[in-house]
mmCIF file of C-alpha atoms in Angstrom:
data_model
loop_
_atom_site.group_PDB
_atom_site.id
_atom_site.type_symbol
_atom_site.label_atom_id
_atom_site.label_comp_id
_atom_site.label_asym_id
_atom_site.label_seq_id
_atom_site.Cartn_x
_atom_site.Cartn_y
_atom_site.Cartn_z
ATOM 1 C CA MET A 14 22.351 9.576 -7.080
ATOM 2 C CA ASP A 15 24.978 11.381 -4.667
ATOM 3 C CA VAL A 16 27.826 9.795 -2.904
ATOM 4 C CA ILE A 17 25.797 9.482 0.388
ATOM 5 C CA ASN A 18 23.172 7.594 -1.225
ATOM 6 C CA ILE A 19 25.531 5.159 -2.631
ATOM 7 C CA LEU A 20 27.184 4.382 0.651
ATOM 8 C CA PHE A 21 23.610 3.739 2.207
ATOM 9 C CA LEU A 22 23.104 1.200 -0.666
ATOM 10 C CA PHE A 23 26.467 -0.601 -0.325
ATOM 11 C CA PHE A 24 25.631 -0.799 3.610
ATOM 12 C CA GLY A 25 22.095 -2.086 2.450
ATOM 13 C CA CYS A 26 24.037 -4.629 0.431
ATOM 14 C CA LEU A 27 26.235 -5.749 3.403
ATOM 15 C CA LEU A 28 22.917 -6.377 5.004
ATOM 16 C CA GLY A 29 21.777 -8.266 2.235
ATOM 17 C CA THR A 30 24.646 -10.706 2.249
ATOM 18 C CA PHE A 31 24.283 -11.217 6.181
ATOM 19 C CA THR A 32 20.585 -12.483 5.592
ATOM 20 C CA GLY A 33 20.920 -14.261 2.679
ATOM 21 C CA MET A 34 23.986 -16.493 4.118
ATOM 22 C CA VAL A 35 22.253 -17.269 7.470
ATOM 23 C CA PRO A 36 19.305 -19.734 7.257
ATOM 24 C CA GLY A 37 16.278 -18.603 8.340
ATOM 25 C CA ILE A 38 17.070 -14.840 7.875
ATOM 26 C CA HIS A 39 14.728 -12.651 5.677
ATOM 27 C CA PRO A 40 14.951 -9.304 4.881
ATOM 28 C CA ASN A 41 11.388 -8.903 5.847
ATOM 29 C CA THR A 42 12.720 -9.946 9.557
ATOM 30 C CA LEU A 43 15.387 -6.706 9.705
ATOM 31 C CA ILE A 44 12.970 -4.171 7.869
ATOM 32 C CA PRO A 45 11.237 -3.579 11.252
ATOM 33 C CA LEU A 46 14.592 -3.076 12.547
ATOM 34 C CA THR A 47 15.827 -0.724 10.245
ATOM 35 C CA THR A 48 12.864 1.668 10.366
ATOM 36 C CA ILE A 49 14.422 2.624 13.768
ATOM 37 C CA LEU A 50 17.140 4.403 11.475
ATOM 38 C CA TYR A 51 14.540 6.282 9.523
ATOM 39 C CA SER A 52 14.034 8.980 11.645
ATOM 40 C CA TYR A 53 17.849 9.754 11.446
ATOM 41 C CA LEU A 54 18.108 9.174 7.691
ATOM 42 C CA SER A 55 16.612 11.433 4.770
ATOM 43 C CA PRO A 56 13.828 9.052 2.993
ATOM 44 C CA GLY A 57 16.370 8.467 0.066
ATOM 45 C CA ASN A 58 19.019 7.264 2.051
ATOM 46 C CA TYR A 59 16.538 4.814 3.712
ATOM 47 C CA LEU A 60 15.303 3.856 0.110
ATOM 48 C CA TYR A 61 18.667 3.045 -1.131
ATOM 49 C CA LEU A 62 19.481 1.086 2.101
ATOM 50 C CA LEU A 63 16.204 -0.957 1.597
ATOM 51 C CA ILE A 64 17.089 -1.692 -2.002
ATOM 52 C CA GLY A 65 20.423 -2.746 -1.400
ATOM 53 C CA MET A 66 19.558 -5.139 1.345
ATOM 54 C CA VAL A 67 16.569 -6.828 -0.652
ATOM 55 C CA ILE A 68 18.381 -7.041 -4.232
ATOM 56 C CA THR A 69 21.559 -8.280 -2.485
ATOM 57 C CA HIS A 70 19.851 -10.982 -0.208
ATOM 58 C CA TYR A 71 18.286 -12.846 -3.160
ATOM 59 C CA PHE A 72 21.556 -13.185 -4.953
ATOM 60 C CA VAL A 73 23.561 -14.494 -2.207
ATOM 61 C CA ASN A 74 20.834 -16.885 -0.944
ATOM 62 C CA TYR A 75 21.488 -19.126 -3.905
ATOM 63 C CA ILE A 76 25.035 -19.996 -2.096
ATOM 64 C CA PRO A 77 23.647 -21.892 0.874
ATOM 65 C CA SER A 78 21.148 -23.262 -1.498
ATOM 66 C CA ALA A 79 23.939 -24.672 -3.556
ATOM 67 C CA PHE A 80 26.696 -25.748 -1.029
ATOM 68 C CA ILE A 81 24.406 -26.562 1.850
ATOM 69 C CA GLY A 82 21.008 -26.979 0.831
ATOM 70 C CA VAL A 83 19.490 -24.555 2.634
ATOM 71 C CA PRO A 84 17.092 -22.091 0.421
ATOM 72 C CA GLN A 85 14.480 -19.556 1.322
ATOM 73 C CA ASP A 86 11.106 -19.919 -0.062
ATOM 74 C CA GLU A 87 11.713 -17.975 -3.234
ATOM 75 C CA THR A 88 14.886 -20.348 -4.369
ATOM 76 C CA ALA A 89 13.298 -23.541 -2.902
ATOM 77 C CA VAL A 90 12.674 -24.896 -6.532
ATOM 78 C CA SER A 91 16.415 -24.292 -7.384
ATOM 79 C CA VAL A 92 17.970 -25.959 -4.369
ATOM 80 C CA LEU A 93 17.694 -29.464 -6.180
ATOM 81 C CA PRO A 94 19.210 -28.554 -9.315
ATOM 82 C CA LEU A 95 22.409 -26.341 -7.593
ATOM 83 C CA HIS A 96 22.753 -29.361 -5.104
ATOM 84 C CA ARG A 97 23.322 -31.771 -7.749
ATOM 85 C CA LEU A 98 25.655 -29.364 -9.719
ATOM 86 C CA THR A 99 27.895 -28.876 -6.425
ATOM 87 C CA LEU A 100 27.797 -32.789 -6.129
ATOM 88 C CA ASN A 101 29.448 -33.144 -9.719
ATOM 89 C CA GLY A 102 32.162 -30.292 -8.911
ATOM 90 C CA ARG A 103 30.041 -27.364 -10.959
ATOM 91 C CA GLY A 104 28.690 -25.757 -7.932
ATOM 92 C CA HIS A 105 29.994 -22.209 -8.893
ATOM 93 C CA GLU A 106 28.765 -22.615 -12.340
ATOM 94 C CA GLY A 107 25.029 -23.064 -10.789
ATOM 95 C CA VAL A 108 25.135 -20.213 -8.691
ATOM 96 C CA VAL A 109 26.782 -18.195 -11.424
ATOM 97 C CA LEU A 110 24.004 -19.133 -13.553
ATOM 98 C CA CYS A 111 21.340 -18.336 -11.126
ATOM 99 C CA GLY A 112 23.328 -14.899 -10.873
ATOM 100 C CA ILE A 113 23.242 -14.233 -14.357
ATOM 101 C CA GLY A 114 19.373 -15.012 -14.412
ATOM 102 C CA GLY A 115 18.999 -12.396 -11.812
ATOM 103 C CA PHE A 116 20.682 -9.816 -13.658
ATOM 104 C CA ILE A 117 18.891 -10.404 -16.902
ATOM 105 C CA GLY A 118 15.474 -10.361 -14.867
ATOM 106 C CA VAL A 119 16.458 -6.886 -13.257
ATOM 107 C CA LEU A 120 16.896 -5.406 -16.567
ATOM 108 C CA PHE A 121 14.205 -6.610 -18.384
ATOM 109 C CA SER A 122 12.104 -5.835 -15.535
ATOM 110 C CA VAL A 123 13.256 -2.091 -15.373
ATOM 111 C CA ILE A 124 12.725 -1.874 -19.133
ATOM 112 C CA LEU A 125 9.199 -3.334 -18.935
ATOM 113 C CA ALA A 126 8.193 -1.389 -16.016
ATOM 114 C CA LEU A 127 9.343 2.071 -17.948
ATOM 115 C CA LEU A 128 7.482 1.148 -21.084
ATOM 116 C CA ILE A 129 4.190 0.427 -18.992
ATOM 117 C CA PHE A 130 4.636 3.239 -16.882
ATOM 118 C CA ASN A 131 5.085 5.984 -19.847
ATOM 119 C CA ILE A 132 2.162 4.517 -21.852
ATOM 120 C CA GLY A 133 -0.534 4.357 -19.208
ATOM 121 C CA PHE A 134 -1.377 0.944 -19.737
ATOM 122 C CA ASP A 135 -4.323 0.011 -17.357
ATOM 123 C CA LEU A 136 -2.963 -2.704 -15.387
ATOM 124 C CA ASP A 137 -5.924 -2.834 -12.886
ATOM 125 C CA GLY A 138 -8.442 -3.186 -15.581
ATOM 126 C CA LEU A 139 -6.405 -6.326 -16.921
ATOM 127 C CA TYR A 140 -6.210 -7.582 -13.769
ATOM 128 C CA SER A 141 -10.136 -7.618 -12.945
ATOM 129 C CA GLN A 142 -11.230 -9.202 -16.481
ATOM 130 C CA PHE A 143 -8.702 -11.907 -15.511
ATOM 131 C CA LYS A 144 -9.262 -12.575 -12.044
ATOM 132 C CA PRO A 145 -12.106 -14.924 -12.348
ATOM 133 C CA TYR A 146 -10.271 -17.275 -14.375
ATOM 134 C CA ILE A 147 -7.080 -17.386 -12.185
ATOM 135 C CA PRO A 148 -8.297 -20.372 -9.721
ATOM 136 C CA TYR A 149 -8.805 -22.679 -13.023
ATOM 137 C CA VAL A 150 -5.809 -21.955 -14.795
ATOM 138 C CA LEU A 151 -3.916 -22.722 -11.667
ATOM 139 C CA ILE A 152 -5.694 -25.965 -11.231
ATOM 140 C CA LEU A 153 -4.987 -26.992 -14.940
ATOM 141 C CA LEU A 154 -1.477 -26.176 -14.857
ATOM 142 C CA VAL A 155 -0.962 -28.299 -11.376
ATOM 143 C CA ILE A 156 -2.818 -31.358 -13.624
ATOM 144 C CA LEU A 157 -0.617 -30.525 -16.395
ATOM 145 C CA SER A 158 2.620 -30.787 -14.161
ATOM 146 C CA LEU A 159 1.866 -33.647 -12.394
ATOM 147 C CA ILE A 160 0.445 -35.885 -16.057
ATOM 148 C CA PHE A 161 3.764 -35.099 -17.452
ATOM 149 C CA THR A 162 6.032 -35.596 -14.426
ATOM 150 C CA ASP A 163 8.312 -38.733 -14.321
ATOM 151 C CA ASN A 164 7.469 -40.117 -11.108
ATOM 152 C CA ILE A 165 3.644 -39.424 -11.162
ATOM 153 C CA LEU A 166 3.117 -41.322 -8.292
ATOM 154 C CA TRP A 167 5.509 -39.868 -5.405
ATOM 155 C CA ASN A 168 5.385 -36.591 -6.757
ATOM 156 C CA SER A 169 1.390 -36.827 -6.677
ATOM 157 C CA VAL A 170 1.482 -38.179 -3.043
ATOM 158 C CA VAL A 171 3.734 -35.431 -2.065
ATOM 159 C CA PHE A 172 1.964 -32.664 -3.823
ATOM 160 C CA ILE A 173 -0.901 -33.774 -2.127
ATOM 161 C CA LEU A 174 0.107 -34.256 1.581
ATOM 162 C CA SER A 175 2.130 -30.651 1.110
ATOM 163 C CA GLY A 176 -1.053 -28.984 -0.352
ATOM 164 C CA VAL A 177 -3.628 -30.447 2.458
ATOM 165 C CA PHE A 178 -0.520 -29.429 5.137
ATOM 166 C CA GLY A 179 -0.550 -25.750 3.468
ATOM 167 C CA ILE A 180 -4.262 -25.626 3.843
ATOM 168 C CA VAL A 181 -4.197 -26.636 7.832
ATOM 169 C CA VAL A 182 -1.233 -24.412 8.311
ATOM 170 C CA LEU A 183 -1.954 -21.178 6.173
ATOM 171 C CA TYR A 184 -5.531 -21.256 5.056
ATOM 172 C CA ASN A 185 -8.024 -19.105 7.315
ATOM 173 C CA ARG A 186 -5.632 -19.321 10.311
ATOM 174 C CA PRO A 187 -4.435 -16.822 12.669
ATOM 175 C CA PRO A 188 -1.305 -15.237 10.993
ATOM 176 C CA VAL A 189 1.994 -16.681 12.741
ATOM 177 C CA ASP A 190 5.049 -14.284 12.068
ATOM 178 C CA ASN A 191 7.551 -16.106 9.869
ATOM 179 C CA ILE A 192 5.861 -19.446 9.673
ATOM 180 C CA LEU A 193 7.314 -19.554 6.127
ATOM 181 C CA THR A 194 10.485 -19.926 7.728
ATOM 182 C CA ALA A 195 9.467 -22.950 9.718
ATOM 183 C CA ILE A 196 7.872 -24.534 6.492
ATOM 184 C CA PHE A 197 10.624 -23.990 4.085
ATOM 185 C CA THR A 198 13.708 -24.901 6.646
ATOM 186 C CA GLY A 199 11.889 -28.110 7.312
ATOM 187 C CA MET A 200 11.065 -28.968 3.667
ATOM 188 C CA PHE A 201 13.849 -28.121 1.678
ATOM 189 C CA GLY A 202 17.149 -27.213 4.373
ATOM 190 C CA VAL A 203 16.468 -30.313 6.740
ATOM 191 C CA PRO A 204 16.424 -33.252 4.101
ATOM 192 C CA PHE A 205 19.663 -32.269 2.607
ATOM 193 C CA LEU A 206 21.522 -31.162 5.635
ATOM 194 C CA LEU A 207 20.454 -34.852 7.108
ATOM 195 C CA GLU A 208 22.227 -36.303 3.823
ATOM 196 C CA ASN A 209 25.259 -34.045 4.189
ATOM 197 C CA LEU A 210 25.874 -35.457 7.569
ATOM 198 C CA LYS A 211 26.851 -38.568 6.080
ATOM 199 C CA SER A 212 29.530 -37.033 3.805
ATOM 200 C CA GLU A 213 33.330 -35.834 5.307
ATOM 201 C CA LYS A 214 34.358 -33.969 2.032
ATOM 202 C CA VAL A 215 32.419 -31.837 -0.613
ATOM 203 C CA PRO A 216 33.216 -33.431 -3.832
ATOM 204 C CA PRO A 217 36.287 -31.328 -5.699
ATOM 205 C CA GLN A 218 34.837 -28.099 -7.342
ATOM 206 C CA ARG A 219 35.873 -26.286 -10.516
ATOM 207 C CA ILE A 220 35.497 -22.559 -10.779
ATOM 208 C CA THR A 221 33.951 -22.777 -14.168
ATOM 209 C CA TYR A 222 31.941 -19.885 -15.734
ATOM 210 C CA PRO A 223 28.956 -20.821 -17.999
ATOM 211 C CA GLU A 224 28.834 -19.313 -21.761
ATOM 212 C CA VAL A 225 26.138 -16.775 -21.981
ATOM 213 C CA ASP A 226 23.938 -17.394 -25.354
ATOM 214 C CA ILE A 227 20.882 -16.399 -26.616
ATOM 215 C CA SER A 228 18.732 -19.396 -25.215
ATOM 216 C CA LEU A 229 19.947 -18.610 -21.848
ATOM 217 C CA ILE A 230 18.800 -14.823 -22.575
ATOM 218 C CA LYS A 231 15.331 -16.118 -23.728
ATOM 219 C CA CYS A 232 15.275 -18.405 -20.498
ATOM 220 C CA GLY A 233 15.887 -15.068 -18.508
ATOM 221 C CA PHE A 234 13.362 -13.188 -20.598
ATOM 222 C CA VAL A 235 10.500 -15.981 -19.960
ATOM 223 C CA GLY A 236 11.603 -15.735 -16.010
ATOM 224 C CA THR A 237 11.326 -12.113 -16.292
ATOM 225 C CA LEU A 238 7.331 -12.270 -17.556
ATOM 226 C CA GLY A 239 6.589 -14.948 -14.835
ATOM 227 C CA GLY A 240 8.027 -12.416 -12.013
ATOM 228 C CA PHE A 241 5.369 -9.741 -13.858
ATOM 229 C CA LEU A 242 2.700 -12.048 -13.233
ATOM 230 C CA ARG A 243 3.183 -10.866 -9.543
ATOM 231 C CA ILE A 244 1.524 -7.843 -10.024
ATOM 232 C CA PHE A 245 -1.748 -9.205 -10.717
ATOM 233 C CA LEU A 246 -1.691 -12.113 -8.852
ATOM 234 C CA PRO A 247 -1.929 -10.594 -4.851
ATOM 235 C CA ALA A 248 -1.754 -14.222 -3.293
ATOM 236 C CA ILE A 249 0.790 -15.534 -5.483
ATOM 237 C CA GLY A 250 4.668 -14.926 -4.619
ATOM 238 C CA GLY A 251 7.649 -15.365 -6.234
ATOM 239 C CA ALA A 252 7.956 -19.125 -4.860
ATOM 240 C CA GLN A 253 4.594 -20.424 -6.403
ATOM 241 C CA ILE A 254 5.684 -18.778 -9.783
ATOM 242 C CA ASN A 255 9.067 -20.243 -9.921
ATOM 243 C CA PHE A 256 7.090 -23.175 -9.091
ATOM 244 C CA PHE A 257 4.417 -22.838 -12.102
ATOM 245 C CA LEU A 258 7.359 -21.963 -14.655
ATOM 246 C CA SER A 259 9.593 -24.484 -13.432
ATOM 247 C CA LYS A 260 7.242 -26.871 -15.284
ATOM 248 C CA LEU A 261 7.357 -24.766 -18.589
ATOM 249 C CA ILE A 262 11.514 -24.752 -18.453
ATOM 250 C CA ARG A 263 12.477 -28.348 -17.352
ATOM 251 C CA GLU A 264 15.120 -29.135 -14.798
ATOM 252 C CA ASN A 265 16.835 -31.615 -17.709
ATOM 253 C CA ASN A 266 17.898 -28.158 -19.280
ATOM 254 C CA ILE A 267 19.706 -27.398 -16.346
ATOM 255 C CA LYS A 268 21.357 -24.080 -17.399
ATOM 256 C CA GLY A 269 18.070 -22.766 -18.632
ATOM 257 C CA PHE A 270 16.222 -23.887 -15.642
ATOM 258 C CA LEU A 271 18.696 -21.734 -12.960
ATOM 259 C CA VAL A 272 18.565 -19.067 -15.553
ATOM 260 C CA SER A 273 15.084 -18.827 -15.633
ATOM 261 C CA GLN A 274 14.737 -19.184 -11.965
ATOM 262 C CA GLY A 275 17.273 -16.670 -11.019
ATOM 263 C CA ALA A 276 15.287 -14.027 -13.143
ATOM 264 C CA ILE A 277 11.804 -15.110 -11.753
ATOM 265 C CA THR A 278 13.197 -14.314 -8.270
ATOM 266 C CA MET A 279 14.641 -11.346 -9.240
ATOM 267 C CA SER A 280 11.864 -9.870 -11.492
ATOM 268 C CA ASN A 281 9.467 -10.751 -8.979
ATOM 269 C CA GLU A 282 10.998 -8.459 -6.194
ATOM 270 C CA VAL A 283 11.684 -5.853 -8.618
ATOM 271 C CA PHE A 284 7.918 -5.658 -9.921
ATOM 272 C CA SER A 285 6.737 -5.846 -6.515
ATOM 273 C CA ILE A 286 8.622 -2.948 -5.847
ATOM 274 C CA LEU A 287 7.796 -0.790 -8.988
ATOM 275 C CA SER A 288 4.122 -2.006 -8.838
ATOM 276 C CA LEU A 289 4.048 1.083 -6.132
ATOM 277 C CA LEU A 290 4.538 3.367 -9.404
ATOM 278 C CA MET A 291 2.492 1.410 -12.063
ATOM 279 C CA ILE A 292 -0.575 0.732 -9.544
ATOM 280 C CA GLY A 293 0.128 2.537 -6.432
ATOM 281 C CA TYR A 294 0.385 -0.525 -3.968
ATOM 282 C CA GLY A 295 3.190 -3.001 -3.517
ATOM 283 C CA ARG A 296 3.636 -6.951 -3.271
ATOM 284 C CA SER A 297 6.337 -7.375 -0.966
ATOM 285 C CA GLY A 298 7.649 -6.637 2.628
ATOM 286 C CA THR A 299 10.063 -3.973 1.391
ATOM 287 C CA ALA A 300 7.152 -2.288 -0.823
ATOM 288 C CA VAL A 301 5.117 -2.150 1.729
ATOM 289 C CA ALA A 302 7.482 -0.677 4.239
ATOM 290 C CA ILE A 303 8.186 2.187 1.401
ATOM 291 C CA LYS A 304 4.314 2.754 1.191
ATOM 292 C CA ASN A 305 4.113 2.941 4.992
ATOM 293 C CA LEU A 306 6.809 5.096 5.690
ATOM 294 C CA SER A 307 5.280 7.681 2.412
ATOM 295 C CA ILE A 308 8.775 7.553 0.859
ATOM 296 C CA PRO A 309 8.522 9.817 -2.045
ATOM 297 C CA LEU A 310 9.084 7.505 -5.617
ATOM 298 C CA ASP A 311 9.376 8.222 -9.092
ATOM 299 C CA SER A 312 11.151 6.281 -12.165
ATOM 300 C CA SER A 313 14.397 7.322 -10.765
ATOM 301 C CA ILE A 314 14.123 4.320 -8.599
ATOM 302 C CA VAL A 315 15.340 2.052 -11.412
ATOM 303 C CA ILE A 316 19.085 3.606 -11.024
ATOM 304 C CA PRO A 317 19.518 1.921 -7.630
ATOM 305 C CA LEU A 318 18.022 -1.341 -8.535
ATOM 306 C CA VAL A 319 20.184 -1.700 -11.339
ATOM 307 C CA VAL A 320 23.327 -0.480 -9.312
ATOM 308 C CA ALA A 321 22.460 -2.851 -6.176
ATOM 309 C CA THR A 322 22.138 -5.352 -8.836
ATOM 310 C CA GLY A 323 25.769 -4.658 -9.980
ATOM 311 C CA PHE A 324 26.941 -4.999 -6.254
ATOM 312 C CA ALA A 325 25.071 -7.926 -5.575
ATOM 313 C CA LEU A 326 26.136 -9.948 -8.554
ATOM 314 C CA TYR A 327 30.081 -9.026 -7.765
ATOM 315 C CA ILE A 328 29.316 -10.089 -4.204
ATOM 316 C CA LEU A 329 27.599 -13.577 -5.175
ATOM 317 C CA ILE A 330 30.458 -14.706 -7.445
ATOM 318 C CA THR A 331 33.399 -13.440 -5.465
ATOM 319 C CA LEU A 332 31.901 -14.744 -2.018
ATOM 320 C CA SER A 333 31.050 -18.345 -3.895
ATOM 321 C CA GLN A 334 34.844 -18.637 -5.373
ATOM 322 C CA TYR A 335 35.927 -17.920 -1.564
ATOM 323 C CA ILE A 336 33.825 -20.432 -0.132
ATOM 324 C CA LEU A 337 34.786 -22.932 -2.807
ATOM 325 C CA GLU A 338 38.494 -22.496 -1.681
ATOM 326 C CA TYR A 339 37.747 -22.985 1.862
ATOM 327 C CA LEU A 340 34.941 -25.609 1.432
ATOM 328 C CA PRO A 341 36.752 -28.541 0.705
ATOM 329 C CA ARG A 342 39.297 -28.130 3.335
ATOM 330 C CA VAL A 343 36.748 -28.552 6.206
ATOM 331 C CA ASP A 344 34.482 -31.513 7.270
ATOM 332 C CA TYR A 345 31.296 -31.466 5.452
ATOM 333 C CA GLY A 346 29.395 -33.444 7.796
ATOM 334 C CA LYS A 347 30.088 -31.319 10.476
ATOM 335 C CA ILE A 348 29.407 -28.529 9.078
ATOM 336 C CA SER A 349 25.865 -29.828 7.875
ATOM 337 C CA PHE A 350 25.327 -30.504 11.562
ATOM 338 C CA TYR A 351 26.334 -27.010 13.077
ATOM 339 C CA ILE A 352 23.988 -25.693 10.526
ATOM 340 C CA LEU A 353 21.348 -28.146 11.282
ATOM 341 C CA LEU A 354 21.481 -26.949 14.858
ATOM 342 C CA LEU A 355 21.544 -23.433 13.938
ATOM 343 C CA CYS A 356 18.034 -24.014 11.509
ATOM 344 C CA VAL A 357 16.717 -25.711 14.757
ATOM 345 C CA PHE A 358 17.555 -22.566 16.999
ATOM 346 C CA ILE A 359 16.311 -20.034 14.719
ATOM 347 C CA VAL A 360 12.805 -21.805 14.136
ATOM 348 C CA LEU A 361 12.679 -22.209 18.291
ATOM 349 C CA ILE A 362 13.655 -18.431 18.612
ATOM 350 C CA LEU A 363 11.236 -17.649 15.965
ATOM 351 C CA GLY A 364 8.652 -19.664 17.403
ATOM 352 C CA TYR A 365 9.028 -18.100 20.696
ATOM 353 C CA PHE A 366 8.625 -14.507 19.650
ATOM 354 C CA SER A 367 5.639 -15.512 17.480
ATOM 355 C CA GLY A 368 3.825 -16.752 20.716
ATOM 356 C CA TYR A 369 3.234 -19.953 19.418
ATOM 357 C CA LEU A 370 6.288 -21.966 19.974
ATOM 358 C CA LEU A 371 5.121 -25.541 20.105
ATOM 359 C CA TYR A 372 2.587 -24.490 17.225
ATOM 360 C CA TYR A 373 5.619 -23.437 15.354
ATOM 361 C CA PHE A 374 7.990 -26.064 16.162
ATOM 362 C CA MET A 375 5.242 -29.137 15.151
ATOM 363 C CA VAL A 376 5.200 -27.154 11.660
ATOM 364 C CA PHE A 377 8.777 -27.530 11.492
ATOM 365 C CA LEU A 378 8.793 -31.051 12.387
ATOM 366 C CA VAL A 379 5.816 -32.198 9.866
ATOM 367 C CA SER A 380 7.615 -30.042 7.087
ATOM 368 C CA SER A 381 10.674 -31.855 7.532
ATOM 369 C CA THR A 382 8.758 -35.337 7.119
ATOM 370 C CA LEU A 383 7.451 -34.190 4.004
ATOM 371 C CA GLY A 384 11.060 -33.093 2.765
ATOM 372 C CA MET A 385 12.494 -36.134 3.685
ATOM 373 C CA LEU A 386 9.697 -38.187 2.207
ATOM 374 C CA SER A 387 10.064 -36.309 -1.200
ATOM 375 C CA LEU A 388 13.836 -36.692 -1.221
ATOM 376 C CA LYS A 389 13.996 -40.537 -0.187
ATOM 377 C CA SER A 390 10.931 -41.173 -2.842
ATOM 378 C CA LYS A 391 13.203 -39.759 -5.639
ATOM 379 C CA GLY A 392 10.694 -37.486 -6.637
ATOM 380 C CA ASN A 393 10.801 -33.678 -7.812
ATOM 381 C CA MET A 394 10.904 -31.783 -4.765
ATOM 382 C CA SER A 395 9.373 -28.815 -6.310
ATOM 383 C CA TYR A 396 6.207 -30.608 -5.633
ATOM 384 C CA LEU A 397 6.421 -29.367 -1.928
ATOM 385 C CA MET A 398 5.094 -26.023 -2.988
ATOM 386 C CA GLY A 399 2.068 -27.748 -2.792
ATOM 387 C CA VAL A 400 2.085 -26.412 0.563
ATOM 388 C CA LEU A 401 1.203 -22.612 -1.123
ATOM 389 C CA VAL A 402 -0.435 -23.823 -4.327
ATOM 390 C CA PHE A 403 -3.617 -25.329 -2.619
ATOM 391 C CA PRO A 404 -4.249 -22.025 -0.214
ATOM 392 C CA THR A 405 -3.332 -19.936 -3.079
ATOM 393 C CA ILE A 406 -6.348 -21.784 -5.194
ATOM 394 C CA LEU A 407 -8.585 -21.587 -2.586
ATOM 395 C CA TYR A 408 -7.852 -18.071 -1.825
ATOM 396 C CA TYR A 409 -9.054 -17.527 -5.649
ATOM 397 C CA LEU A 410 -11.834 -19.697 -5.382
ATOM 398 C CA LYS A 411 -13.274 -17.696 -2.671
ATOM 399 C CA MET A 412 -12.926 -14.335 -4.222
#
């Protein structure tokens, strides 16, 4: 790894910081723009730029999730625990826990992928045997998660309504670009922003760091295994995996829960890229871009993945500290109002460029209504993930 590659990796980290902090902006939004640079760069330079951008994005995105309540699809399940910690003055600790989980997830993912790659394990064969049972396993997990939930009535109502909404919007419809931005900004961003309008100041925050023990490492390892499932499940992304594993590691164990969520999110993305080595095709926008541009890959790709993870964790912790020093001095309600306007503006812009502006905005409004219903009913907002779970189950039943 030469100096030029490191510079492009760091430049990618800066781009990822931007996409992670701005609501509604995703690495997949910038990838088509960055391909313009490809003809002027070596394949290695461009690969390092992409890796730095996507890794840093998912680390930094925990900051708006914690301090503002505006997540993206991969971090949506963790938004409520993070927001609760912020209200208790422990927002920085929550962000660091997610960062630690992400770091553990990347390390375990790299180790596991290299082991599989070197022993020649037949992943395609295993997937072929398991595939017929996938929808029934998912249905069983859904039923069990609802049976053992605290607020079974409202959680069931929200889960079913969001599931039906997901079928209408996502299943067997012509694809609308970036429609998940409208869905997740509405479901998980708007409700918290509207609630924040009533607050003038964010509660005083303490810069504290969690003590990392073996139990947190175990939670990180479990999360990594969840991300590993992405290789076998083409219709399931990190958002759905986060939902199901959130039912195994309960939110009342908030430290273990946030570590596991960080590990799931990062291992999901790492495995989606490393699957290009293991099975020849990828599971994310970044992996597809790498494959479509025929960028040569070998096991050395793990080096920029690990280095970018170190950069991203440092950026996350430093940025979180800086924001916490600044945030108590400003009007939290006004910030939330301006961010709400920004979210609406981004939704309108994306809707306009998708060619379905009215449809896009209606999806945003319905998503916001479902999010408010879940928040006001004091249910678990992770059940809004029915919007993805129901279409996923139908996808596998149809196969």
